[in-house]
Amino acid sequence: MLSLSLALTFAQPAQAQPANDPAPLSFTDTGEERRFHALVAELRCVMCQNQSLADSNAQIAHDLRREVLALMRQGKSDGEIKDFLVARYGEFVLYRPQVESKTWLLWFGPALLLLAGGFAVARIVHARSATTRPADTRIDEEQEW
Amino acid sequence: MNNSRWLPLAVFAALAVLLAAGVWLSRNPDREKLPSPLIGKPAPAFSLPVLHEAGRLLTSQELRGAPYLLNVWGSWCPACRDEHPVLTRFAETKRLRVIGFNWKDEHADALRWLEQYGNPYVVVVADYDGKAAIDWGIYGAPETFLVDGRGIVRWKFVGPLTDKVIANELLPELSKIEKAR
């Protein structure tokens, strides 16, 4: 515990978090437990920002997990629970951000890059095959290049 | 055929630009601090026990009418200790009410902390279970919110306040509120 708090002190010198020991969460059935784990794996811990809410041992992550379970038991849907956290902590808490003008590059950028790469490869392959062919058979295609 | 000779260079240049952009974007040392979605929105409603008066609850409604600064702290928080003299000096100027938000603390520890270092707050509310903190989007202490007289959150700062932050960020925001009234 001491080494953990020391590590946290050095990792985040400007901020601190409470360190009281939380009681573990208990689930009423496996369905609830499965839904809970799927949900917290999609949420980012706001304190330790490269961990999910499921993985993090930060006190605020404990509090937020407890809150997520409480909201589930109030009958809130996954979407409503995510909206609840986004309203408080911002879009940042979502590992999968909503599709909007600000995030479309994030969503579709990889596909665009793949397309561009595929196009480049096709071009090179086409160009190479054109040069190895006898000049008299495919004159008009060579002219494209 | 020059195309294919220049292609690797072009790809390399594009990647270099991409990486440079990544380094450029991450140059900001504050990038781990989250912007608050509460800015421009009504402060979350709360009803919390007052640290120094057993049995008394303070609601966010009662704070309306004049701007206030809500400072999140805990006796377990070393950075709050660093911030304390800065906050005390600012509170002494009486520009606005400084409200303490004691987050997930032991009652006795919180009282002892204030006795030891001095109490700059006009009132301290205690959030023992951390539920109100979630409504405020609090994730580490110290954090400080500026709320105007109508109860709208105008500014938030994560980390210990410094004289520079107060002069360059807080006071301009406060002047804006005061002018609008």
Tab-separated table of C-alpha atoms in Angstrom:
chain	number	residue	atom	x	y	z
A	1	MET	CA	0.000	0.000	0.000
A	2	LEU	CA	2.860	2.346	0.827
A	3	SER	CA	4.652	1.566	-2.406
A	4	LEU	CA	1.392	2.033	-4.302
A	5	SER	CA	0.754	5.434	-2.778
A	6	LEU	CA	4.389	6.381	-3.416
A	7	ALA	CA	4.038	5.325	-7.034
A	8	LEU	CA	0.851	7.354	-7.359
A	9	THR	CA	2.527	10.352	-5.759
A	10	PHE	CA	5.301	10.274	-8.313
A	11	ALA	CA	3.038	9.550	-11.244
A	12	GLN	CA	0.701	12.467	-10.538
A	13	PRO	CA	2.619	15.010	-8.476
A	14	ALA	CA	0.045	17.746	-9.020
A	15	GLN	CA	-2.941	15.756	-7.855
A	16	ALA	CA	-3.895	13.232	-5.288
A	17	GLN	CA	-6.746	10.921	-4.595
A	18	PRO	CA	-8.276	9.562	-1.431
A	19	ALA	CA	-6.948	6.188	-0.381
A	20	ASN	CA	-9.542	4.558	1.845
A	21	ASP	CA	-10.034	0.876	1.187
A	22	PRO	CA	-13.249	0.125	-0.687
A	23	ALA	CA	-15.432	-2.903	-0.169
A	24	PRO	CA	-15.602	-5.175	-3.234
A	25	LEU	CA	-18.750	-5.038	-5.331
A	26	SER	CA	-21.129	-7.968	-5.168
A	27	PHE	CA	-23.485	-9.020	-7.933
A	28	THR	CA	-26.950	-10.491	-7.727
A	29	ASP	CA	-26.468	-12.837	-10.705
A	30	THR	CA	-24.009	-13.692	-13.486
A	31	GLY	CA	-26.028	-11.746	-16.074
A	32	GLU	CA	-25.619	-8.568	-14.082
A	33	GLU	CA	-21.946	-9.281	-13.548
A	34	ARG	CA	-21.359	-9.912	-17.261
A	35	ARG	CA	-23.154	-6.709	-18.263
A	36	PHE	CA	-21.229	-4.725	-15.631
A	37	HIS	CA	-17.832	-6.004	-16.808
A	38	ALA	CA	-18.648	-5.347	-20.461
A	39	LEU	CA	-19.707	-1.805	-19.579
A	40	VAL	CA	-16.747	-0.815	-17.392
A	41	ALA	CA	-14.311	-2.224	-19.952
A	42	GLU	CA	-15.653	0.397	-22.402
A	43	LEU	CA	-15.180	3.276	-19.985
A	44	ARG	CA	-11.916	5.052	-19.344
A	45	CYS	CA	-10.623	5.840	-15.869
A	46	VAL	CA	-10.491	9.635	-15.554
A	47	MET	CA	-7.545	9.654	-13.149
A	48	CYS	CA	-5.159	7.081	-14.636
A	49	GLN	CA	-5.899	7.859	-18.211
A	50	ASN	CA	-4.551	4.848	-20.021
A	51	GLN	CA	-6.555	2.300	-18.071
A	52	SER	CA	-10.166	1.322	-18.364
A	53	LEU	CA	-12.544	1.739	-15.471
A	54	ALA	CA	-12.438	-2.055	-15.139
A	55	ASP	CA	-8.642	-2.236	-14.773
A	56	SER	CA	-7.965	0.774	-12.631
A	57	ASN	CA	-7.263	0.613	-8.941
A	58	ALA	CA	-7.643	4.373	-8.403
A	59	GLN	CA	-10.118	5.416	-5.736
A	60	ILE	CA	-12.161	7.432	-8.225
A	61	ALA	CA	-12.411	4.311	-10.414
A	62	HIS	CA	-13.799	2.386	-7.432
A	63	ASP	CA	-16.344	5.151	-6.859
A	64	LEU	CA	-17.321	5.250	-10.523
A	65	ARG	CA	-17.683	1.454	-10.721
A	66	ARG	CA	-19.960	1.589	-7.700
A	67	GLU	CA	-21.945	4.363	-9.390
A	68	VAL	CA	-22.203	2.378	-12.638
A	69	LEU	CA	-23.574	-0.637	-10.744
A	70	ALA	CA	-26.025	1.590	-8.840
A	71	LEU	CA	-27.257	3.082	-12.127
A	72	MET	CA	-27.664	-0.407	-13.622
A	73	ARG	CA	-29.806	-1.364	-10.632
A	74	GLN	CA	-31.929	1.747	-11.173
A	75	GLY	CA	-32.803	0.213	-14.535
A	76	LYS	CA	-30.719	2.568	-16.667
A	77	SER	CA	-29.614	1.332	-20.094
A	78	ASP	CA	-25.925	1.153	-21.094
A	79	GLY	CA	-26.420	4.249	-23.240
A	80	GLU	CA	-27.972	6.183	-20.367
A	81	ILE	CA	-25.108	5.227	-18.056
A	82	LYS	CA	-22.561	6.377	-20.635
A	83	ASP	CA	-24.465	9.655	-21.080
A	84	PHE	CA	-24.444	10.111	-17.302
A	85	LEU	CA	-20.645	9.867	-17.215
A	86	VAL	CA	-20.113	11.954	-20.355
A	87	ALA	CA	-22.244	14.745	-18.830
A	88	ARG	CA	-19.866	14.832	-15.853
A	89	TYR	CA	-16.446	13.925	-17.198
A	90	GLY	CA	-16.782	14.627	-20.924
A	91	GLU	CA	-16.442	12.440	-24.020
A	92	PHE	CA	-13.058	11.397	-22.702
A	93	VAL	CA	-14.577	8.613	-20.574
A	94	LEU	CA	-15.670	6.705	-23.670
A	95	TYR	CA	-13.150	4.400	-25.327
A	96	ARG	CA	-15.367	4.457	-28.381
A	97	PRO	CA	-16.273	8.098	-28.995
A	98	GLN	CA	-19.539	9.009	-30.680
A	99	VAL	CA	-19.419	9.606	-34.449
A	100	GLU	CA	-19.531	13.375	-34.987
A	101	SER	CA	-17.681	16.004	-37.011
A	102	LYS	CA	-14.935	16.195	-34.391
A	103	THR	CA	-14.279	12.451	-34.375
A	104	TRP	CA	-14.977	11.275	-37.926
A	105	LEU	CA	-11.263	11.234	-38.794
A	106	LEU	CA	-10.702	8.980	-35.787
A	107	TRP	CA	-13.444	6.652	-36.963
A	108	PHE	CA	-12.809	6.595	-40.691
A	109	GLY	CA	-9.148	7.670	-40.909
A	110	PRO	CA	-7.775	4.093	-40.797
A	111	ALA	CA	-10.140	2.978	-43.583
A	112	LEU	CA	-9.114	6.001	-45.664
A	113	LEU	CA	-5.429	5.192	-45.128
A	114	LEU	CA	-6.041	1.565	-46.111
A	115	LEU	CA	-7.832	2.703	-49.260
A	116	ALA	CA	-5.001	5.079	-50.157
A	117	GLY	CA	-2.459	2.306	-49.558
A	118	GLY	CA	-4.416	-0.147	-51.667
A	119	PHE	CA	-4.663	2.397	-54.450
A	120	ALA	CA	-0.899	3.046	-54.335
A	121	VAL	CA	-0.097	-0.693	-54.444
A	122	ALA	CA	-2.507	-1.226	-57.336
A	123	ARG	CA	-0.844	1.619	-59.212
A	124	ILE	CA	2.657	0.231	-58.683
A	125	VAL	CA	1.656	-3.313	-59.634
A	126	HIS	CA	-0.097	-2.013	-62.708
A	127	ALA	CA	2.862	0.132	-63.727
A	128	ARG	CA	5.368	-2.701	-63.274
A	129	SER	CA	3.290	-5.211	-65.208
A	130	ALA	CA	2.913	-2.673	-67.997
A	131	THR	CA	6.685	-2.268	-68.373
A	132	THR	CA	7.348	-6.030	-68.556
A	133	ARG	CA	4.781	-6.545	-71.305
A	134	PRO	CA	5.849	-6.384	-74.940
A	135	ALA	CA	5.403	-2.828	-76.122
A	136	ASP	CA	3.355	-3.703	-79.212
A	137	THR	CA	0.446	-5.466	-77.460
A	138	ARG	CA	-0.688	-2.882	-74.889
A	139	ILE	CA	0.235	0.464	-76.283
A	140	ASP	CA	-2.833	2.424	-75.186
A	141	GLU	CA	-2.628	1.241	-71.580
A	142	GLU	CA	0.967	2.382	-71.286
A	143	GLN	CA	-0.058	5.791	-72.474
A	144	GLU	CA	-2.180	6.234	-69.389
A	145	TRP	CA	0.962	6.508	-67.343
B	1	MET	CA	8.234	5.674	-64.105
B	2	ASN	CA	9.574	8.383	-61.778
B	3	ASN	CA	6.356	7.956	-59.799
B	4	SER	CA	7.367	4.727	-58.090
B	5	ARG	CA	10.832	6.057	-57.253
B	6	TRP	CA	9.400	9.029	-55.399
B	7	LEU	CA	6.630	7.095	-53.722
B	8	PRO	CA	8.680	5.747	-50.759
B	9	LEU	CA	10.003	9.218	-50.099
B	10	ALA	CA	6.490	10.637	-50.211
B	11	VAL	CA	5.233	7.969	-47.801
B	12	PHE	CA	8.172	8.622	-45.499
B	13	ALA	CA	7.533	12.363	-45.581
B	14	ALA	CA	3.821	11.834	-44.844
B	15	LEU	CA	4.656	9.603	-41.864
B	16	ALA	CA	7.235	12.095	-40.599
B	17	VAL	CA	4.644	14.875	-40.753
B	18	LEU	CA	2.131	12.665	-38.927
B	19	LEU	CA	4.614	11.845	-36.149
B	20	ALA	CA	5.715	15.482	-35.875
B	21	ALA	CA	2.065	16.479	-35.517
B	22	GLY	CA	1.682	13.915	-32.722
B	23	VAL	CA	4.709	15.304	-30.878
B	24	TRP	CA	3.451	18.856	-31.453
B	25	LEU	CA	0.003	18.067	-30.108
B	26	SER	CA	1.412	16.406	-26.997
B	27	ARG	CA	3.751	19.314	-26.123
B	28	ASN	CA	1.114	20.749	-23.772
B	29	PRO	CA	2.021	19.631	-20.240
B	30	ASP	CA	-1.624	20.017	-19.209
B	31	ARG	CA	-2.929	17.490	-21.702
B	32	GLU	CA	-3.830	15.045	-18.933
B	33	LYS	CA	-6.186	17.563	-17.385
B	34	LEU	CA	-9.704	17.038	-18.601
B	35	PRO	CA	-11.780	19.964	-19.787
B	36	SER	CA	-14.963	20.130	-17.738
B	37	PRO	CA	-18.209	19.610	-19.632
B	38	LEU	CA	-19.853	21.645	-16.846
B	39	ILE	CA	-18.469	24.998	-18.027
B	40	GLY	CA	-21.409	27.221	-19.002
B	41	LYS	CA	-23.879	24.853	-17.326
B	42	PRO	CA	-25.644	25.040	-13.966
B	43	ALA	CA	-23.576	23.793	-11.056
B	44	PRO	CA	-24.721	20.338	-9.932
B	45	ALA	CA	-27.306	20.493	-7.156
B	46	PHE	CA	-26.082	19.192	-3.825
B	47	SER	CA	-27.088	19.051	-0.205
B	48	LEU	CA	-24.057	18.287	1.922
B	49	PRO	CA	-23.236	18.354	5.640
B	50	VAL	CA	-21.296	21.352	6.911
B	51	LEU	CA	-17.974	20.207	8.372
B	52	HIS	CA	-17.999	22.475	11.409
B	53	GLU	CA	-21.716	22.233	12.313
B	54	ALA	CA	-23.066	18.801	13.091
B	55	GLY	CA	-26.478	18.234	11.573
B	56	ARG	CA	-26.518	21.269	9.256
B	57	LEU	CA	-26.861	20.712	5.537
B	58	LEU	CA	-25.815	23.268	2.933
B	59	THR	CA	-27.511	23.209	-0.476
B	60	SER	CA	-26.242	24.603	-3.764
B	61	GLN	CA	-29.388	26.798	-3.825
B	62	GLU	CA	-28.274	28.663	-0.688
B	63	LEU	CA	-25.017	29.660	-2.381
B	64	ARG	CA	-26.793	31.514	-5.200
B	65	GLY	CA	-26.808	35.299	-5.440
B	66	ALA	CA	-23.093	35.960	-5.610
B	67	PRO	CA	-20.176	34.180	-7.268
B	68	TYR	CA	-18.209	31.647	-5.281
B	69	LEU	CA	-15.092	29.562	-5.601
B	70	LEU	CA	-15.490	25.873	-4.793
B	71	ASN	CA	-12.154	24.333	-3.784
B	72	VAL	CA	-11.892	20.541	-3.597
B	73	TRP	CA	-9.450	19.293	-0.957
B	74	GLY	CA	-8.728	16.471	1.452
B	75	SER	CA	-6.361	16.013	4.371
B	76	TRP	CA	-4.907	13.042	2.426
B	77	CYS	CA	-3.917	15.309	-0.465
B	78	PRO	CA	-0.290	16.550	-0.440
B	79	ALA	CA	-0.837	19.025	-3.283
B	80	CYS	CA	-3.674	20.640	-1.283
B	81	ARG	CA	-1.085	21.395	1.386
B	82	ASP	CA	1.049	23.182	-1.245
B	83	GLU	CA	-1.955	25.071	-2.527
B	84	HIS	CA	-3.126	26.147	0.906
B	85	PRO	CA	-1.018	29.325	1.412
B	86	VAL	CA	-1.911	30.535	-2.113
B	87	LEU	CA	-5.596	29.951	-1.484
B	88	THR	CA	-5.387	31.613	1.938
B	89	ARG	CA	-3.778	34.724	0.476
B	90	PHE	CA	-6.480	34.878	-2.186
B	91	ALA	CA	-9.295	34.331	0.333
B	92	GLU	CA	-7.957	37.230	2.428
B	93	THR	CA	-8.543	39.633	-0.479
B	94	LYS	CA	-12.297	38.914	-0.001
B	95	ARG	CA	-12.912	39.148	-3.749
B	96	LEU	CA	-15.394	36.299	-3.472
B	97	ARG	CA	-16.515	33.544	-1.131
B	98	VAL	CA	-14.222	30.539	-1.036
B	99	ILE	CA	-16.158	27.366	-0.243
B	100	GLY	CA	-14.303	24.256	0.828
B	101	PHE	CA	-15.351	20.901	-0.645
B	102	ASN	CA	-13.852	18.276	1.645
B	103	TRP	CA	-13.700	15.155	-0.505
B	104	LYS	CA	-13.815	11.634	0.980
B	105	ASP	CA	-12.091	12.586	4.185
B	106	GLU	CA	-12.333	11.464	7.786
B	107	HIS	CA	-14.219	14.078	9.772
B	108	ALA	CA	-11.544	14.317	12.478
B	109	ASP	CA	-8.684	14.433	9.940
B	110	ALA	CA	-10.349	17.275	8.047
B	111	LEU	CA	-10.899	19.334	11.221
B	112	ARG	CA	-7.331	18.736	12.396
B	113	TRP	CA	-5.940	19.748	9.001
B	114	LEU	CA	-7.774	23.071	9.100
B	115	GLU	CA	-6.718	23.721	12.693
B	116	GLN	CA	-3.132	23.038	11.828
B	117	TYR	CA	-2.849	25.043	8.625
B	118	GLY	CA	-5.652	27.588	9.044
B	119	ASN	CA	-9.114	27.755	7.534
B	120	PRO	CA	-9.411	29.986	4.452
B	121	TYR	CA	-12.999	28.879	3.729
B	122	VAL	CA	-16.197	30.733	4.664
B	123	VAL	CA	-17.806	27.313	4.912
B	124	VAL	CA	-16.666	23.742	4.293
B	125	VAL	CA	-19.013	21.037	3.054
B	126	ALA	CA	-18.062	17.390	3.452
B	127	ASP	CA	-18.657	14.771	0.757
B	128	TYR	CA	-17.907	11.625	2.729
B	129	ASP	CA	-19.003	9.031	0.167
B	130	GLY	CA	-17.874	10.900	-2.954
B	131	LYS	CA	-21.293	10.896	-4.659
B	132	ALA	CA	-21.561	14.671	-5.005
B	133	ALA	CA	-17.991	14.680	-6.359
B	134	ILE	CA	-19.104	12.463	-9.247
B	135	ASP	CA	-21.825	14.993	-10.141
B	136	TRP	CA	-19.156	17.707	-10.278
B	137	GLY	CA	-16.898	15.523	-12.439
B	138	ILE	CA	-14.182	15.657	-9.795
B	139	TYR	CA	-11.388	13.133	-10.325
B	140	GLY	CA	-8.430	14.368	-8.291
B	141	ALA	CA	-7.705	16.943	-5.651
B	142	PRO	CA	-7.120	19.817	-5.641
B	143	GLU	CA	-9.656	21.062	-8.160
B	144	THR	CA	-11.273	24.476	-8.168
B	145	PHE	CA	-14.516	25.699	-9.731
B	146	LEU	CA	-15.711	29.267	-10.228
B	147	VAL	CA	-19.502	29.534	-10.094
B	148	ASP	CA	-21.348	32.781	-10.831
B	149	GLY	CA	-24.250	34.308	-8.901
B	150	ARG	CA	-26.812	32.510	-11.047
B	151	GLY	CA	-25.222	29.166	-10.262
B	152	ILE	CA	-23.503	28.674	-13.631
B	153	VAL	CA	-20.043	27.055	-13.633
B	154	ARG	CA	-17.734	29.529	-15.385
B	155	TRP	CA	-14.245	28.110	-14.901
B	156	LYS	CA	-12.476	25.048	-13.603
B	157	PHE	CA	-8.875	24.411	-12.685
B	158	VAL	CA	-7.342	20.996	-12.012
B	159	GLY	CA	-4.253	20.896	-9.776
B	160	PRO	CA	-2.966	23.303	-7.148
B	161	LEU	CA	-3.789	26.976	-7.697
B	162	THR	CA	-0.805	29.282	-8.063
B	163	ASP	CA	-0.587	33.088	-7.956
B	164	LYS	CA	-0.051	32.972	-11.726
B	165	VAL	CA	-3.183	30.901	-12.362
B	166	ILE	CA	-5.211	33.211	-10.118
B	167	ALA	CA	-3.907	36.331	-11.869
B	168	ASN	CA	-4.055	35.015	-15.452
B	169	GLU	CA	-7.155	32.827	-15.413
B	170	LEU	CA	-9.352	33.180	-12.355
B	171	LEU	CA	-9.415	36.976	-11.988
B	172	PRO	CA	-10.197	37.668	-15.679
B	173	GLU	CA	-13.091	35.179	-15.472
B	174	LEU	CA	-14.294	36.804	-12.263
B	175	SER	CA	-14.115	40.286	-13.837
B	176	LYS	CA	-16.280	39.018	-16.694
B	177	ILE	CA	-18.907	37.850	-14.197
B	178	GLU	CA	-18.760	41.094	-12.239
B	179	LYS	CA	-19.138	43.187	-15.390
B	180	ALA	CA	-22.137	41.194	-16.548
B	181	ARG	CA	-24.035	41.820	-13.338
